[in-house]
Coordinates of C-alpha atoms in Angstrom, one line a residue:
Chain I
X30 CA -119.4 -60.9 135.1
X31 CA -118.1 -63.5 137.9
X32 CA -120.5 -65.7 140.6
X33 CA -119.0 -64.7 143.7
X34 CA -121.2 -64.7 147.0
X35 CA -123.7 -66.8 145.2
X36 CA -124.6 -63.2 143.0
X37 CA -123.5 -62.8 139.4
X38 CA -121.0 -59.6 139.8
X39 CA -120.3 -57.2 136.6
X40 CA -117.9 -54.2 136.6
X41 CA -118.6 -51.7 133.5
X42 CA -115.8 -49.3 132.8
X43 CA -116.2 -46.4 130.3
X44 CA -113.9 -43.9 129.3
X45 CA -110.4 -44.1 127.3
X46 CA -107.9 -42.3 130.3
X47 CA -106.7 -46.0 131.5
X48 CA -104.7 -48.7 129.7
X49 CA -106.5 -51.9 129.5
X50 CA -104.4 -53.9 131.8
X51 CA -105.0 -51.3 134.6
X52 CA -108.8 -51.5 134.7
X53 CA -108.5 -55.1 134.2
X54 CA -105.9 -55.8 137.3
X55 CA -108.3 -53.3 139.7
X56 CA -111.5 -55.6 138.4
X57 CA -109.9 -58.7 139.3
X58 CA -109.1 -57.1 142.9
X59 CA -112.6 -56.3 143.0
X60 CA -113.4 -60.2 142.8
X61 CA -110.5 -61.4 145.0
X62 CA -111.4 -59.3 147.6
X63 CA -115.1 -60.2 147.5
X64 CA -114.2 -63.8 147.3
X65 CA -112.5 -63.4 150.7
X66 CA -115.3 -61.5 152.1
X67 CA -117.7 -64.5 150.9
X68 CA -115.0 -66.6 153.0
X69 CA -116.0 -65.2 156.2
X70 CA -119.0 -64.4 155.8
X71 CA -121.2 -67.2 153.8
X72 CA -123.9 -68.9 155.8
X73 CA -124.3 -71.4 153.2
X74 CA -120.2 -72.3 153.6
X75 CA -120.1 -75.1 156.1
X76 CA -116.4 -73.3 157.5
X77 CA -117.2 -69.9 157.3
X78 CA -116.6 -67.9 160.8
X79 CA -120.2 -67.1 160.8
X80 CA -121.3 -70.1 160.3
X81 CA -119.3 -71.3 162.7
X82 CA -119.8 -68.0 164.9
X83 CA -124.0 -69.9 164.4
X84 CA -123.2 -73.1 165.6
X85 CA -121.1 -71.8 168.9
X86 CA -118.1 -72.9 167.6
X87 CA -116.4 -69.7 168.1
X88 CA -117.2 -66.6 170.1
X89 CA -117.5 -63.2 168.6
X90 CA -114.5 -62.2 170.4
X91 CA -112.4 -65.0 168.7
X92 CA -113.2 -63.9 165.2
X93 CA -111.7 -61.8 162.7
X94 CA -111.6 -58.3 162.8
X95 CA -114.2 -57.6 159.7
X96 CA -116.9 -60.3 161.1
X97 CA -116.3 -58.0 164.5
X98 CA -117.2 -55.3 162.3
X99 CA -120.0 -56.2 160.7
X100 CA -121.9 -57.3 164.0
X101 CA -120.9 -53.8 165.2
X102 CA -122.7 -52.6 162.3
X103 CA -125.5 -55.0 162.3
X104 CA -126.2 -53.5 165.7
X105 CA -126.3 -50.3 164.7
X106 CA -128.8 -51.0 161.8
X107 CA -130.8 -52.5 164.0
X108 CA -131.1 -49.6 166.6
X109 CA -131.3 -46.9 163.3
X110 CA -134.4 -48.5 162.0
X111 CA -136.1 -49.4 165.0
X112 CA -135.5 -53.3 164.8
X113 CA -137.1 -53.0 160.7
X114 CA -133.7 -54.8 160.0
X115 CA -132.5 -57.2 162.3
X116 CA -129.4 -60.0 161.9
X117 CA -130.4 -61.9 164.5
X118 CA -132.6 -65.4 163.4
X119 CA -136.1 -66.2 165.0
X120 CA -134.2 -69.2 166.1
X121 CA -131.7 -67.6 168.1
X122 CA -128.8 -67.5 165.0
X123 CA -127.0 -64.5 163.2
X124 CA -127.4 -64.1 159.7
X125 CA -125.8 -60.6 158.6
X126 CA -125.8 -61.3 155.0
X127 CA -128.3 -58.8 154.3
X128 CA -125.5 -56.2 155.1
X129 CA -122.8 -57.7 154.4
X130 CA -123.2 -57.6 150.7
X131 CA -123.3 -53.2 151.0
X132 CA -120.5 -53.4 153.1
X133 CA -118.4 -55.7 151.1
X134 CA -119.2 -54.1 147.8
X135 CA -118.7 -50.6 149.3
X136 CA -115.2 -51.3 150.5
X137 CA -114.3 -53.6 147.4
X138 CA -115.1 -50.8 145.0
X139 CA -112.0 -49.2 146.4
X140 CA -109.9 -51.0 144.0
X141 CA -111.7 -48.9 140.9
X142 CA -110.8 -45.0 142.8
X143 CA -107.8 -44.5 141.1
X144 CA -109.0 -45.6 137.5
X145 CA -109.6 -42.6 135.6
X146 CA -112.5 -44.2 134.2
X147 CA -115.9 -44.2 134.7
X148 CA -117.2 -47.3 136.3
X149 CA -120.5 -48.9 137.5
X150 CA -120.2 -52.0 139.9
X151 CA -123.4 -54.6 140.2
X152 CA -123.2 -57.1 142.4
X153 CA -126.8 -59.2 142.7
X154 CA -128.7 -56.0 142.0
X155 CA -126.8 -53.7 144.7
X156 CA -125.2 -50.6 142.1
X157 CA -122.7 -48.4 142.8
X158 CA -121.0 -45.9 140.3
X159 CA -118.4 -43.2 139.9
X160 CA -118.4 -41.1 136.7
X161 CA -115.5 -39.0 136.6
X162 CA -116.6 -37.8 133.1
X163 CA -119.8 -36.2 134.5
X164 CA -122.0 -38.6 131.7
X165 CA -124.2 -40.1 133.8
X166 CA -124.8 -44.3 134.1
X167 CA -129.1 -45.2 133.3
X168 CA -129.6 -47.3 136.6
X169 CA -132.4 -49.5 135.8
X170 CA -134.8 -50.5 138.5
X171 CA -136.1 -53.9 137.9
X172 CA -139.8 -54.8 137.3
X173 CA -140.4 -57.0 140.7
X174 CA -143.3 -58.7 138.5
X175 CA -140.8 -59.1 135.5
X176 CA -137.4 -59.7 136.2
X177 CA -136.6 -59.4 132.2
X178 CA -138.3 -55.4 132.7
X179 CA -137.7 -52.5 133.9
X180 CA -140.0 -50.2 135.8
X181 CA -138.0 -46.9 136.2
X182 CA -134.3 -45.4 135.4
X183 CA -132.1 -43.5 137.6
X184 CA -129.6 -41.3 135.8
X185 CA -126.8 -41.4 138.7
X186 CA -122.9 -39.7 138.3
X187 CA -122.1 -41.3 141.9
X188 CA -123.7 -43.1 144.4
X189 CA -125.5 -46.4 145.3
X190 CA -128.5 -48.2 144.6
X191 CA -130.6 -51.2 146.4
X192 CA -133.6 -53.0 145.9
X193 CA -135.4 -55.4 148.3
X194 CA -137.7 -57.7 147.3
X195 CA -139.0 -61.1 148.3
X196 CA -138.0 -64.8 147.1
X197 CA -140.0 -67.2 145.8
X198 CA -143.8 -67.1 146.9
X199 CA -144.4 -69.4 149.8
X200 CA -147.6 -69.4 151.9
X201 CA -145.8 -67.7 154.9
X202 CA -144.6 -64.9 152.9
X203 CA -147.4 -63.5 150.9
X204 CA -150.8 -62.1 152.1
X205 CA -153.3 -64.7 149.9
X206 CA -155.4 -62.0 149.3
X207 CA -153.3 -59.5 147.7
X208 CA -150.8 -61.6 146.4
X209 CA -148.1 -59.1 148.2
X210 CA -145.7 -59.3 150.9
X211 CA -146.8 -58.9 154.2
X212 CA -145.3 -55.0 154.1
X213 CA -147.7 -54.5 151.3
X214 CA -144.9 -54.1 148.6
X215 CA -143.6 -55.7 145.6
X216 CA -140.2 -54.0 145.7
X217 CA -138.3 -51.1 147.1
X218 CA -135.9 -49.4 145.9
X219 CA -133.2 -47.0 147.9
X220 CA -130.7 -44.5 146.5
X221 CA -127.7 -42.4 148.1
X222 CA -124.4 -41.9 148.9
X223 CA -123.5 -45.3 150.6
X224 CA -124.6 -48.5 149.7
X225 CA -124.4 -49.9 153.3
X226 CA -127.1 -47.7 154.1
X227 CA -129.2 -48.0 151.2
X228 CA -128.8 -51.6 151.5
X229 CA -130.2 -51.5 155.3
X230 CA -132.8 -48.7 154.5
X231 CA -134.1 -50.5 151.5
X232 CA -134.6 -53.7 153.7
X233 CA -136.4 -52.1 156.5
X234 CA -138.8 -50.1 154.4
X235 CA -139.8 -53.2 152.6
X236 CA -140.5 -54.9 155.6
X237 CA -142.3 -51.9 157.0
X238 CA -144.3 -51.4 153.9
X239 CA -143.4 -47.6 153.4
X240 CA -141.0 -45.0 152.7
X241 CA -140.9 -43.7 156.6
X242 CA -137.6 -45.0 157.2
X243 CA -136.4 -42.3 155.1
X244 CA -138.1 -39.4 156.3
X245 CA -135.0 -38.1 158.7
X246 CA -132.5 -39.5 155.7
X247 CA -132.5 -36.4 153.4
X248 CA -129.6 -37.4 151.1
X249 CA -131.4 -40.4 150.5
X250 CA -134.4 -41.1 147.9
X251 CA -136.7 -44.1 147.8
X252 CA -139.0 -45.9 145.2
X253 CA -141.9 -48.0 146.5
X254 CA -143.2 -50.3 143.9
X255 CA -147.0 -51.7 144.9
X256 CA -148.3 -55.3 143.9
X257 CA -150.2 -53.4 140.8
X258 CA -147.5 -51.8 139.4
X259 CA -148.0 -48.5 140.8
X260 CA -145.2 -46.4 141.6
X261 CA -144.6 -44.8 144.6
X262 CA -141.3 -42.3 144.9
X263 CA -140.1 -40.2 147.9
X264 CA -140.3 -36.2 147.4
X265 CA -136.5 -36.4 146.4
X266 CA -136.7 -39.2 144.2
X267 CA -134.9 -38.0 140.7
X268 CA -135.7 -41.3 138.7
X269 CA -138.0 -41.5 135.8
X270 CA -140.8 -44.0 135.3
X271 CA -140.8 -46.3 132.3
X272 CA -144.2 -47.8 130.7
X273 CA -144.3 -51.6 131.4
X274 CA -143.5 -53.7 128.3
X275 CA -147.1 -54.3 127.7
X276 CA -148.4 -50.8 127.7
X277 CA -148.0 -48.4 124.7
X278 CA -144.9 -45.9 124.8
X279 CA -145.9 -42.4 125.3
X280 CA -143.9 -40.9 122.5
Chain B
X3 CA -136.5 -52.6 123.6
X4 CA -137.5 -50.5 126.5
X5 CA -134.3 -51.1 128.4
X6 CA -132.1 -50.0 125.4
X7 CA -134.3 -46.8 124.4
X8 CA -133.8 -45.4 127.9
X9 CA -130.2 -45.8 128.0
X10 CA -129.9 -48.5 130.9
X11 CA -126.4 -49.7 131.8
X12 CA -127.2 -51.8 134.9
X13 CA -130.2 -52.6 136.9
X14 CA -130.9 -53.0 140.5
X15 CA -133.6 -55.8 141.4
X16 CA -133.4 -57.5 144.7
X17 CA -131.7 -60.8 145.1
X18 CA -133.6 -63.5 145.4
X19 CA -131.4 -65.7 147.0
X20 CA -130.8 -63.8 150.2
X21 CA -131.8 -66.2 152.6
X22 CA -131.3 -64.1 155.5
X23 CA -133.9 -61.4 154.3
X24 CA -136.3 -64.2 154.5
X25 CA -135.9 -64.9 157.9
X26 CA -136.1 -61.0 158.5
X27 CA -139.5 -60.9 156.7
X28 CA -140.6 -64.0 158.8
X29 CA -139.7 -62.3 162.2
X30 CA -141.6 -59.7 161.4
X31 CA -144.7 -61.3 160.2
X32 CA -144.6 -63.5 163.2
X33 CA -143.9 -60.3 165.5
X34 CA -147.7 -58.8 163.5
X35 CA -149.5 -62.1 164.0
X36 CA -148.8 -63.7 166.9

């Protein structure tokens, strides 16, 4: 596990089909690529292209192809979600971080494609899996009220999982009557064939406070977790709920 | 532990470091409550 882009990134390899050094090399390439992306996109780094773009020191046309590609993807995501996803900041700045993560991780995962192994890549809670063996990976959905807990499990042999939720409590982010974010949810998870899209949809659905954005995206499924712990899955959600640790197990 | 008995390999959760997300949420809130 390494910290890249300010996130914990880990790769789980499973199987016996590859030489150990082939797996290590592929994983190293994933991390290297994510570090390159961070150099371009990090809004925390003063010298990144995105930071320079934000200060007006660089025009979009003068930015690297990756930054321009991400800008286009952000525009499309904004249109597709009716503005629920928007990289434009109220102060006129531009912050593509919500989309860059899924885009970058998905692109970096191509270094793992050729390995004759099952793999599971997790970058800051964004998950991508590919099982050649057919054995699924168990992807736990974090308990938004307790980071060490899991509220549901999704068994996947291929695909992506992205979860949206709020950061630390601040008076302007929460409805003081319910303790919930303005959209009304504690967290929202989306799973589907694309991590980039799952990320965008999870953000949009979380802000909207509903699974409605998934209505015309049949390849994607979702799970909304309400502040009281209630789980609301989309019709096509295939995950199974787990009891909260404080409740007795069913079996 | 619940996680071990359910055969969990990895966990998907929200990233709490995303400043960009907070900005979007703030925009949505500002728009909803002018």
